[in-house]
Amino acid sequence: MKPVAFKYDAAVSVSDGCGALRDGANAKLIAGGQSLGPMLNLRLVRPGSLLDVSTLPEIREANETEAGVVIGAAITHAEIEDGAVRDPTGGWLRAAAANIAHRGVRNRGTIGGSLAHADPAADWVIVMTGLGASVTLEGPSGRRDVPMSDFVIGPFETALSPDEILVSVFVPKPAKDTRWGYWKYMRQVGEFAKASATVLINSEAGASRIALGALGQQPIILSSDVAEKVIGERMEVREALHDAFNAAGLPAEPENLALHITAVHRALAIAHADNN
Amino acid sequence: MTTAKISLTLNDRPVEADVEPRTHLADFLREDQLLTGTHVGCEQGVCGACTVMIDGRPSRSCITLAAACDSADIRTIESFDDDPLMARLRDAFSRHHGLQCGYCTPGMLATSYDIVRRVPDADNDRIRRELSGNLCRCTGYAGAVAAVADVLSQNPPAALLQPMPRTRQTARSATSPEAASSSSEPISASGQHTASVTQIPDAVADGVALSREVTIDASPESVWRILEDIPTLVTCIPGAQLGGMTGSRATGYVTVALGPIRSNFDGAADITTSPATKSGSAIGRGIDKLTRSALDGSLEFTLSEAAAPDKSTLKFDALYRLTGPLAQFGRPTVVAAIADKILSDMSDAISAKANGRDVDPVDTKPPALNGFAFAWIAIKGLFAGLWRRP
């Protein structure tokens, strides 16, 4: 038995949970616990109480709308991988989910937990940013939607206020003929990515997007102008990334830059081969 | 002391138990239920030895709280004695030498059972990928992969796992009397903290390199003057408190947060400087008793005139090595991102002071700052270095 002693409650509802977060001394949410679990066992995290939202029915639903799919925060990676949740992208989410850590982790880890934890190397952080998704946060004063590009604001840091709960993520249905590529670099299966990139190609609508992840901070989104140039091969990936690193105040360390350049090239190749 | 009541199905029989909320499922199975077939390896979700079936899905029992398994259906290796598919796997593991000491085997078999049922068309590459979350330290993986491939080649009944509903209707509450005291542990910065006696290393072995340049909106002379004023200087460093100075040795501590992790690092650094060239070096060590982690760091730095007038450039090359539980989360890119954030806050504070503007002391806002202590220690060494003139 490794963690410090704490109080444990299973939340009965999201609003009840927000109240518990506000009133609890050093209260912390837990869903699948696949990132928090190791931190608890190592006593890196010492909560006064844990509030378990992993089985809350209201955040274990996925609903399809005309514009996309709203995925409840407590849906597991494995459920997305297995197609138990409608994938508005025609398989991109399933493929990304299938490469998260290991099956044993995917069976309990949740999409909302991963986003709220905001590990810079997490798959959903970069994939949802690349897809232009948004998250819905609920707090005592109601709900608000935050685009992924504004949600993660630093390493393990998000726009969530202490008494808010991430209840769902909205994944927009991509426009017709949109192509997609996601690639991450890992030395072995299941470890934290050292570089990652997503490429979304929809040049007709001028809605193409290239995002870089596993930077130790929040993802970088290339400007749509630069993204179009890179996709149209009117600009070298190296040049675009060098500029983007500079603009973000990240030093263009050769190894790190090289890994991200490779990630963009691979993601581009996957997107070009995408027959969706 | 035990107040969480759970009722679950364990190996096909109903079980009711009182568990302390912090008990993980593996400990509950082994120590309360005496089902020692579930092995505990790393206890941090990496090795897969503790893998059991929760609601029909292989899961790591060491990072699943027993309290979270109320109304769940748990199957451990003991329940597979009469399972014909597991019998085939056991036989194949024996024939293909898929085990030697056997420590990883219960987890390997649970994962393999899932592979055979869920991915009936898996080839060797896929089997390797699917098994990659189960570590073996003696036999290697060839035998285990061959065993799974063998069973698959016998055309076992394939049954895709359907997602199991995991809903729970009733709220439960479990309170541990110790919880109150643990939550009031001094995780935040506190004045009671005293700098510990820290042994400083001669060199940082196997360090990770971190180089940065930061521009400060003030002339090198005025920046240098501020850097000489230790108490002022420390207020420019987010979350930092100076303990004291003895000769060339500076001591102090810092409170930093990384997501849900809070750390208090006590540190000491030895410093040499050259005022003539506005450069120097520092070497130090910080210990965080809370996370039982240590940081060794060394640093070379120079302050110079920047291209624009009334601007200076602070350049440093650091080498750091983090050990202990915190090291898992101190990936180099994360450290660099945090160092950048700290440097940016610090250079803002220094340039404000150099230009005669009053600023909020940075040490009033450590709770809001996300930063890693070891990055700070390197920076602390940098500033401590400016205090000593050889």
mmCIF file with all atom_site columns, N, CA and C in Angstrom, chain B residues 191-249:
data_model
loop_
_atom_site.group_PDB
_atom_site.id
_atom_site.type_symbol
_atom_site.label_atom_id
_atom_site.label_alt_id
_atom_site.label_comp_id
_atom_site.label_asym_id
_atom_site.label_entity_id
_atom_site.label_seq_id
_atom_site.pdbx_PDB_ins_code
_atom_site.Cartn_x
_atom_site.Cartn_y
_atom_site.Cartn_z
_atom_site.occupancy
_atom_site.B_iso_or_equiv
_atom_site.pdbx_formal_charge
_atom_site.auth_seq_id
_atom_site.auth_comp_id
_atom_site.auth_asym_id
_atom_site.auth_atom_id
_atom_site.pdbx_PDB_model_num
ATOM 1   N N  . GLY B 1 191 ? 7.172  28.566 6.096   1.00 0.00 ? 191 GLY B N  1
ATOM 2   C CA . GLY B 1 191 ? 8.312  29.201 6.725   1.00 0.00 ? 191 GLY B CA 1
ATOM 3   C C  . GLY B 1 191 ? 9.071  28.269 7.650   1.00 0.00 ? 191 GLY B C  1
ATOM 4   N N  . GLN B 1 192 ? 8.428  27.114 7.998   1.00 0.00 ? 192 GLN B N  1
ATOM 5   C CA . GLN B 1 192 ? 9.119  26.240 8.939   1.00 0.00 ? 192 GLN B CA 1
ATOM 6   C C  . GLN B 1 192 ? 10.276 25.511 8.280   1.00 0.00 ? 192 GLN B C  1
ATOM 7   N N  . HIS B 1 193 ? 10.321 25.615 6.995   1.00 0.00 ? 193 HIS B N  1
ATOM 8   C CA . HIS B 1 193 ? 11.326 24.864 6.278   1.00 0.00 ? 193 HIS B CA 1
ATOM 9   C C  . HIS B 1 193 ? 12.735 25.316 6.638   1.00 0.00 ? 193 HIS B C  1
ATOM 10  N N  . THR B 1 194 ? 13.592 24.368 6.923   1.00 0.00 ? 194 THR B N  1
ATOM 11  C CA . THR B 1 194 ? 14.985 24.732 7.156   1.00 0.00 ? 194 THR B CA 1
ATOM 12  C C  . THR B 1 194 ? 15.845 24.043 6.118   1.00 0.00 ? 194 THR B C  1
ATOM 13  N N  . ALA B 1 195 ? 16.860 24.736 5.683   1.00 0.00 ? 195 ALA B N  1
ATOM 14  C CA . ALA B 1 195 ? 17.750 24.163 4.681   1.00 0.00 ? 195 ALA B CA 1
ATOM 15  C C  . ALA B 1 195 ? 18.509 22.996 5.292   1.00 0.00 ? 195 ALA B C  1
ATOM 16  N N  . SER B 1 196 ? 18.518 21.886 4.599   1.00 0.00 ? 196 SER B N  1
ATOM 17  C CA . SER B 1 196 ? 19.205 20.725 5.129   1.00 0.00 ? 196 SER B CA 1
ATOM 18  C C  . SER B 1 196 ? 20.674 20.767 4.719   1.00 0.00 ? 196 SER B C  1
ATOM 19  N N  . VAL B 1 197 ? 21.465 20.012 5.450   1.00 0.00 ? 197 VAL B N  1
ATOM 20  C CA . VAL B 1 197 ? 22.874 19.916 5.080   1.00 0.00 ? 197 VAL B CA 1
ATOM 21  C C  . VAL B 1 197 ? 22.951 19.051 3.834   1.00 0.00 ? 197 VAL B C  1
ATOM 22  N N  . THR B 1 198 ? 23.437 19.606 2.789   1.00 0.00 ? 198 THR B N  1
ATOM 23  C CA . THR B 1 198 ? 23.436 18.901 1.523   1.00 0.00 ? 198 THR B CA 1
ATOM 24  C C  . THR B 1 198 ? 24.857 18.718 1.033   1.00 0.00 ? 198 THR B C  1
ATOM 25  N N  . GLN B 1 199 ? 25.139 17.494 0.634   1.00 0.00 ? 199 GLN B N  1
ATOM 26  C CA . GLN B 1 199 ? 26.458 17.253 0.073   1.00 0.00 ? 199 GLN B CA 1
ATOM 27  C C  . GLN B 1 199 ? 26.437 17.637 -1.401  1.00 0.00 ? 199 GLN B C  1
ATOM 28  N N  . ILE B 1 200 ? 27.418 18.399 -1.798  1.00 0.00 ? 200 ILE B N  1
ATOM 29  C CA . ILE B 1 200 ? 27.451 18.880 -3.174  1.00 0.00 ? 200 ILE B CA 1
ATOM 30  C C  . ILE B 1 200 ? 28.393 17.996 -3.994  1.00 0.00 ? 200 ILE B C  1
ATOM 31  N N  . PRO B 1 201 ? 27.935 17.558 -5.152  1.00 0.00 ? 201 PRO B N  1
ATOM 32  C CA . PRO B 1 201 ? 28.778 16.660 -5.950  1.00 0.00 ? 201 PRO B CA 1
ATOM 33  C C  . PRO B 1 201 ? 29.946 17.411 -6.594  1.00 0.00 ? 201 PRO B C  1
ATOM 34  N N  . ASP B 1 202 ? 30.985 16.649 -6.983  1.00 0.00 ? 202 ASP B N  1
ATOM 35  C CA . ASP B 1 202 ? 32.134 17.253 -7.668  1.00 0.00 ? 202 ASP B CA 1
ATOM 36  C C  . ASP B 1 202 ? 31.794 17.526 -9.126  1.00 0.00 ? 202 ASP B C  1
ATOM 37  N N  . ALA B 1 203 ? 30.979 16.665 -9.680  1.00 0.00 ? 203 ALA B N  1
ATOM 38  C CA . ALA B 1 203 ? 30.607 16.825 -11.088 1.00 0.00 ? 203 ALA B CA 1
ATOM 39  C C  . ALA B 1 203 ? 29.250 16.173 -11.282 1.00 0.00 ? 203 ALA B C  1
ATOM 40  N N  . VAL B 1 204 ? 28.546 16.564 -12.333 1.00 0.00 ? 204 VAL B N  1
ATOM 41  C CA . VAL B 1 204 ? 27.240 15.978 -12.617 1.00 0.00 ? 204 VAL B CA 1
ATOM 42  C C  . VAL B 1 204 ? 27.447 14.859 -13.640 1.00 0.00 ? 204 VAL B C  1
ATOM 43  N N  . ALA B 1 205 ? 27.357 13.633 -13.151 1.00 0.00 ? 205 ALA B N  1
ATOM 44  C CA . ALA B 1 205 ? 27.590 12.494 -14.040 1.00 0.00 ? 205 ALA B CA 1
ATOM 45  C C  . ALA B 1 205 ? 26.354 12.218 -14.883 1.00 0.00 ? 205 ALA B C  1
ATOM 46  N N  . ASP B 1 206 ? 26.545 11.885 -16.125 1.00 0.00 ? 206 ASP B N  1
ATOM 47  C CA . ASP B 1 206 ? 25.449 11.528 -17.034 1.00 0.00 ? 206 ASP B CA 1
ATOM 48  C C  . ASP B 1 206 ? 24.341 12.580 -17.056 1.00 0.00 ? 206 ASP B C  1
ATOM 49  N N  . GLY B 1 207 ? 24.741 13.835 -17.054 1.00 0.00 ? 207 GLY B N  1
ATOM 50  C CA . GLY B 1 207 ? 23.744 14.898 -16.992 1.00 0.00 ? 207 GLY B CA 1
ATOM 51  C C  . GLY B 1 207 ? 23.066 15.155 -18.323 1.00 0.00 ? 207 GLY B C  1
ATOM 52  N N  . VAL B 1 208 ? 21.897 15.764 -18.240 1.00 0.00 ? 208 VAL B N  1
ATOM 53  C CA . VAL B 1 208 ? 21.182 16.224 -19.429 1.00 0.00 ? 208 VAL B CA 1
ATOM 54  C C  . VAL B 1 208 ? 21.556 17.689 -19.636 1.00 0.00 ? 208 VAL B C  1
ATOM 55  N N  . ALA B 1 209 ? 21.902 18.054 -20.870 1.00 0.00 ? 209 ALA B N  1
ATOM 56  C CA . ALA B 1 209 ? 22.325 19.429 -21.142 1.00 0.00 ? 209 ALA B CA 1
ATOM 57  C C  . ALA B 1 209 ? 21.119 20.326 -21.379 1.00 0.00 ? 209 ALA B C  1
ATOM 58  N N  . LEU B 1 210 ? 21.201 21.536 -20.895 1.00 0.00 ? 210 LEU B N  1
ATOM 59  C CA . LEU B 1 210 ? 20.142 22.528 -21.129 1.00 0.00 ? 210 LEU B CA 1
ATOM 60  C C  . LEU B 1 210 ? 20.823 23.879 -21.313 1.00 0.00 ? 210 LEU B C  1
ATOM 61  N N  . SER B 1 211 ? 20.684 24.459 -22.495 1.00 0.00 ? 211 SER B N  1
ATOM 62  C CA . SER B 1 211 ? 21.302 25.758 -22.769 1.00 0.00 ? 211 SER B CA 1
ATOM 63  C C  . SER B 1 211 ? 20.216 26.762 -23.105 1.00 0.00 ? 211 SER B C  1
ATOM 64  N N  . ARG B 1 212 ? 20.349 27.934 -22.559 1.00 0.00 ? 212 ARG B N  1
ATOM 65  C CA . ARG B 1 212 ? 19.355 28.959 -22.824 1.00 0.00 ? 212 ARG B CA 1
ATOM 66  C C  . ARG B 1 212 ? 20.000 30.339 -22.867 1.00 0.00 ? 212 ARG B C  1
ATOM 67  N N  . GLU B 1 213 ? 19.354 31.229 -23.593 1.00 0.00 ? 213 GLU B N  1
ATOM 68  C CA . GLU B 1 213 ? 19.734 32.631 -23.619 1.00 0.00 ? 213 GLU B CA 1
ATOM 69  C C  . GLU B 1 213 ? 18.491 33.431 -23.332 1.00 0.00 ? 213 GLU B C  1
ATOM 70  N N  . VAL B 1 214 ? 18.615 34.428 -22.480 1.00 0.00 ? 214 VAL B N  1
ATOM 71  C CA . VAL B 1 214 ? 17.451 35.255 -22.211 1.00 0.00 ? 214 VAL B CA 1
ATOM 72  C C  . VAL B 1 214 ? 17.875 36.717 -22.288 1.00 0.00 ? 214 VAL B C  1
ATOM 73  N N  . THR B 1 215 ? 17.006 37.515 -22.897 1.00 0.00 ? 215 THR B N  1
ATOM 74  C CA . THR B 1 215 ? 17.310 38.930 -23.027 1.00 0.00 ? 215 THR B CA 1
ATOM 75  C C  . THR B 1 215 ? 16.618 39.699 -21.911 1.00 0.00 ? 215 THR B C  1
ATOM 76  N N  . ILE B 1 216 ? 17.363 40.589 -21.268 1.00 0.00 ? 216 ILE B N  1
ATOM 77  C CA . ILE B 1 216 ? 16.810 41.400 -20.184 1.00 0.00 ? 216 ILE B CA 1
ATOM 78  C C  . ILE B 1 216 ? 16.848 42.859 -20.627 1.00 0.00 ? 216 ILE B C  1
ATOM 79  N N  . ASP B 1 217 ? 15.753 43.559 -20.398 1.00 0.00 ? 217 ASP B N  1
ATOM 80  C CA . ASP B 1 217 ? 15.633 44.948 -20.863 1.00 0.00 ? 217 ASP B CA 1
ATOM 81  C C  . ASP B 1 217 ? 16.359 45.925 -19.944 1.00 0.00 ? 217 ASP B C  1
ATOM 82  N N  . ALA B 1 218 ? 17.633 45.765 -19.807 1.00 0.00 ? 218 ALA B N  1
ATOM 83  C CA . ALA B 1 218 ? 18.439 46.691 -19.001 1.00 0.00 ? 218 ALA B CA 1
ATOM 84  C C  . ALA B 1 218 ? 19.899 46.439 -19.353 1.00 0.00 ? 218 ALA B C  1
ATOM 85  N N  . SER B 1 219 ? 20.745 47.426 -19.064 1.00 0.00 ? 219 SER B N  1
ATOM 86  C CA . SER B 1 219 ? 22.156 47.285 -19.414 1.00 0.00 ? 219 SER B CA 1
ATOM 87  C C  . SER B 1 219 ? 22.805 46.228 -18.523 1.00 0.00 ? 219 SER B C  1
ATOM 88  N N  . PRO B 1 220 ? 23.885 45.601 -19.013 1.00 0.00 ? 220 PRO B N  1
ATOM 89  C CA . PRO B 1 220 ? 24.562 44.585 -18.204 1.00 0.00 ? 220 PRO B CA 1
ATOM 90  C C  . PRO B 1 220 ? 24.981 45.133 -16.843 1.00 0.00 ? 220 PRO B C  1
ATOM 91  N N  . GLU B 1 221 ? 25.399 46.394 -16.790 1.00 0.00 ? 221 GLU B N  1
ATOM 92  C CA . GLU B 1 221 ? 25.852 46.961 -15.518 1.00 0.00 ? 221 GLU B CA 1
ATOM 93  C C  . GLU B 1 221 ? 24.706 46.997 -14.505 1.00 0.00 ? 221 GLU B C  1
ATOM 94  N N  . SER B 1 222 ? 23.543 47.493 -14.959 1.00 0.00 ? 222 SER B N  1
ATOM 95  C CA . SER B 1 222 ? 22.441 47.605 -14.006 1.00 0.00 ? 222 SER B CA 1
ATOM 96  C C  . SER B 1 222 ? 21.913 46.227 -13.623 1.00 0.00 ? 222 SER B C  1
ATOM 97  N N  . VAL B 1 223 ? 21.932 45.298 -14.564 1.00 0.00 ? 223 VAL B N  1
ATOM 98  C CA . VAL B 1 223 ? 21.498 43.939 -14.225 1.00 0.00 ? 223 VAL B CA 1
ATOM 99  C C  . VAL B 1 223 ? 22.462 43.332 -13.218 1.00 0.00 ? 223 VAL B C  1
ATOM 100 N N  . TRP B 1 224 ? 23.736 43.537 -13.481 1.00 0.00 ? 224 TRP B N  1
ATOM 101 C CA . TRP B 1 224 ? 24.751 42.968 -12.579 1.00 0.00 ? 224 TRP B CA 1
ATOM 102 C C  . TRP B 1 224 ? 24.575 43.499 -11.161 1.00 0.00 ? 224 TRP B C  1
ATOM 103 N N  . ARG B 1 225 ? 24.257 44.794 -11.052 1.00 0.00 ? 225 ARG B N  1
ATOM 104 C CA . ARG B 1 225 ? 24.060 45.387 -9.723  1.00 0.00 ? 225 ARG B CA 1
ATOM 105 C C  . ARG B 1 225 ? 22.898 44.711 -8.993  1.00 0.00 ? 225 ARG B C  1
ATOM 106 N N  . ILE B 1 226 ? 21.844 44.441 -9.737  1.00 0.00 ? 226 ILE B N  1
ATOM 107 C CA . ILE B 1 226 ? 20.687 43.781 -9.107  1.00 0.00 ? 226 ILE B CA 1
ATOM 108 C C  . ILE B 1 226 ? 21.040 42.364 -8.683  1.00 0.00 ? 226 ILE B C  1
ATOM 109 N N  . LEU B 1 227 ? 21.798 41.737 -9.534  1.00 0.00 ? 227 LEU B N  1
ATOM 110 C CA . LEU B 1 227 ? 22.151 40.350 -9.233  1.00 0.00 ? 227 LEU B CA 1
ATOM 111 C C  . LEU B 1 227 ? 23.011 40.253 -7.975  1.00 0.00 ? 227 LEU B C  1
ATOM 112 N N  . GLU B 1 228 ? 23.685 41.349 -7.657  1.00 0.00 ? 228 GLU B N  1
ATOM 113 C CA . GLU B 1 228 ? 24.522 41.337 -6.455  1.00 0.00 ? 228 GLU B CA 1
ATOM 114 C C  . GLU B 1 228 ? 23.704 41.429 -5.175  1.00 0.00 ? 228 GLU B C  1
ATOM 115 N N  . ASP B 1 229 ? 22.506 41.952 -5.294  1.00 0.00 ? 229 ASP B N  1
ATOM 116 C CA . ASP B 1 229 ? 21.670 42.176 -4.122  1.00 0.00 ? 229 ASP B CA 1
ATOM 117 C C  . ASP B 1 229 ? 20.826 40.922 -3.881  1.00 0.00 ? 229 ASP B C  1
ATOM 118 N N  . ILE B 1 230 ? 21.343 40.075 -3.016  1.00 0.00 ? 230 ILE B N  1
ATOM 119 C CA . ILE B 1 230 ? 20.773 38.730 -2.893  1.00 0.00 ? 230 ILE B CA 1
ATOM 120 C C  . ILE B 1 230 ? 19.278 38.718 -2.559  1.00 0.00 ? 230 ILE B C  1
ATOM 121 N N  . PRO B 1 231 ? 18.850 39.412 -1.514  1.00 0.00 ? 231 PRO B N  1
ATOM 122 C CA . PRO B 1 231 ? 17.413 39.332 -1.184  1.00 0.00 ? 231 PRO B CA 1
ATOM 123 C C  . PRO B 1 231 ? 16.522 39.812 -2.331  1.00 0.00 ? 231 PRO B C  1
ATOM 124 N N  . THR B 1 232 ? 16.943 40.868 -2.997  1.00 0.00 ? 232 THR B N  1
ATOM 125 C CA . THR B 1 232 ? 16.171 41.349 -4.136  1.00 0.00 ? 232 THR B CA 1
ATOM 126 C C  . THR B 1 232 ? 16.138 40.305 -5.228  1.00 0.00 ? 232 THR B C  1
ATOM 127 N N  . LEU B 1 233 ? 17.293 39.743 -5.451  1.00 0.00 ? 233 LEU B N  1
ATOM 128 C CA . LEU B 1 233 ? 17.432 38.762 -6.510  1.00 0.00 ? 233 LEU B CA 1
ATOM 129 C C  . LEU B 1 233 ? 16.493 37.581 -6.311  1.00 0.00 ? 233 LEU B C  1
ATOM 130 N N  . VAL B 1 234 ? 16.469 37.096 -5.069  1.00 0.00 ? 234 VAL B N  1
ATOM 131 C CA . VAL B 1 234 ? 15.660 35.906 -4.801  1.00 0.00 ? 234 VAL B CA 1
ATOM 132 C C  . VAL B 1 234 ? 14.177 36.193 -5.033  1.00 0.00 ? 234 VAL B C  1
ATOM 133 N N  . THR B 1 235 ? 13.772 37.453 -4.815  1.00 0.00 ? 235 THR B N  1
ATOM 134 C CA . THR B 1 235 ? 12.361 37.757 -5.074  1.00 0.00 ? 235 THR B CA 1
ATOM 135 C C  . THR B 1 235 ? 12.028 37.693 -6.561  1.00 0.00 ? 235 THR B C  1
ATOM 136 N N  . CYS B 1 236 ? 13.037 37.671 -7.399  1.00 0.00 ? 236 CYS B N  1
ATOM 137 C CA . CYS B 1 236 ? 12.805 37.576 -8.844  1.00 0.00 ? 236 CYS B CA 1
ATOM 138 C C  . CYS B 1 236 ? 12.629 36.137 -9.309  1.00 0.00 ? 236 CYS B C  1
ATOM 139 N N  . ILE B 1 237 ? 12.927 35.185 -8.415  1.00 0.00 ? 237 ILE B N  1
ATOM 140 C CA . ILE B 1 237 ? 12.878 33.779 -8.823  1.00 0.00 ? 237 ILE B CA 1
ATOM 141 C C  . ILE B 1 237 ? 11.589 33.162 -8.299  1.00 0.00 ? 237 ILE B C  1
ATOM 142 N N  . PRO B 1 238 ? 10.738 32.697 -9.191  1.00 0.00 ? 238 PRO B N  1
ATOM 143 C CA . PRO B 1 238 ? 9.430  32.195 -8.772  1.00 0.00 ? 238 PRO B CA 1
ATOM 144 C C  . PRO B 1 238 ? 9.544  31.065 -7.751  1.00 0.00 ? 238 PRO B C  1
ATOM 145 N N  . GLY B 1 239 ? 8.869  31.215 -6.628  1.00 0.00 ? 239 GLY B N  1
ATOM 146 C CA . GLY B 1 239 ? 8.778  30.139 -5.641  1.00 0.00 ? 239 GLY B CA 1
ATOM 147 C C  . GLY B 1 239 ? 9.999  29.943 -4.770  1.00 0.00 ? 239 GLY B C  1
ATOM 148 N N  . ALA B 1 240 ? 10.990 30.838 -4.864  1.00 0.00 ? 240 ALA B N  1
ATOM 149 C CA . ALA B 1 240 ? 12.254 30.591 -4.173  1.00 0.00 ? 240 ALA B CA 1
ATOM 150 C C  . ALA B 1 240 ? 12.363 31.340 -2.864  1.00 0.00 ? 240 ALA B C  1
ATOM 151 N N  . GLN B 1 241 ? 13.068 30.752 -1.920  1.00 0.00 ? 241 GLN B N  1
ATOM 152 C CA . GLN B 1 241 ? 13.415 31.406 -0.662  1.00 0.00 ? 241 GLN B CA 1
ATOM 153 C C  . GLN B 1 241 ? 14.883 31.124 -0.381  1.00 0.00 ? 241 GLN B C  1
ATOM 154 N N  . LEU B 1 242 ? 15.602 32.167 0.000   1.00 0.00 ? 242 LEU B N  1
ATOM 155 C CA . LEU B 1 242 ? 17.013 31.990 0.327   1.00 0.00 ? 242 LEU B CA 1
ATOM 156 C C  . LEU B 1 242 ? 17.133 31.527 1.770   1.00 0.00 ? 242 LEU B C  1
ATOM 157 N N  . GLY B 1 243 ? 17.949 30.490 1.996   1.00 0.00 ? 243 GLY B N  1
ATOM 158 C CA . GLY B 1 243 ? 18.192 30.036 3.356   1.00 0.00 ? 243 GLY B CA 1
ATOM 159 C C  . GLY B 1 243 ? 19.316 30.830 3.981   1.00 0.00 ? 243 GLY B C  1
ATOM 160 N N  . GLY B 1 244 ? 20.475 30.804 3.363   1.00 0.00 ? 244 GLY B N  1
ATOM 161 C CA . GLY B 1 244 ? 21.613 31.539 3.892   1.00 0.00 ? 244 GLY B CA 1
ATOM 162 C C  . GLY B 1 244 ? 22.828 31.389 3.004   1.00 0.00 ? 244 GLY B C  1
ATOM 163 N N  . MET B 1 245 ? 23.867 32.121 3.361   1.00 0.00 ? 245 MET B N  1
ATOM 164 C CA . MET B 1 245 ? 25.129 32.058 2.621   1.00 0.00 ? 245 MET B CA 1
ATOM 165 C C  . MET B 1 245 ? 26.242 31.787 3.622   1.00 0.00 ? 245 MET B C  1
ATOM 166 N N  . THR B 1 246 ? 27.106 30.834 3.293   1.00 0.00 ? 246 THR B N  1
ATOM 167 C CA . THR B 1 246 ? 28.304 30.598 4.094   1.00 0.00 ? 246 THR B CA 1
ATOM 168 C C  . THR B 1 246 ? 29.465 30.522 3.127   1.00 0.00 ? 246 THR B C  1
ATOM 169 N N  . GLY B 1 247 ? 30.288 31.537 3.117   1.00 0.00 ? 247 GLY B N  1
ATOM 170 C CA . GLY B 1 247 ? 31.385 31.570 2.161   1.00 0.00 ? 247 GLY B CA 1
ATOM 171 C C  . GLY B 1 247 ? 30.824 31.522 0.759   1.00 0.00 ? 247 GLY B C  1
ATOM 172 N N  . SER B 1 248 ? 31.276 30.554 -0.019  1.00 0.00 ? 248 SER B N  1
ATOM 173 C CA . SER B 1 248 ? 30.815 30.463 -1.399  1.00 0.00 ? 248 SER B CA 1
ATOM 174 C C  . SER B 1 248 ? 29.575 29.582 -1.508  1.00 0.00 ? 248 SER B C  1
ATOM 175 N N  . ARG B 1 249 ? 29.090 29.103 -0.381  1.00 0.00 ? 249 ARG B N  1
ATOM 176 C CA . ARG B 1 249 ? 27.963 28.162 -0.439  1.00 0.00 ? 249 ARG B CA 1
ATOM 177 C C  . ARG B 1 249 ? 26.640 28.855 -0.127  1.00 0.00 ? 249 ARG B C  1
#
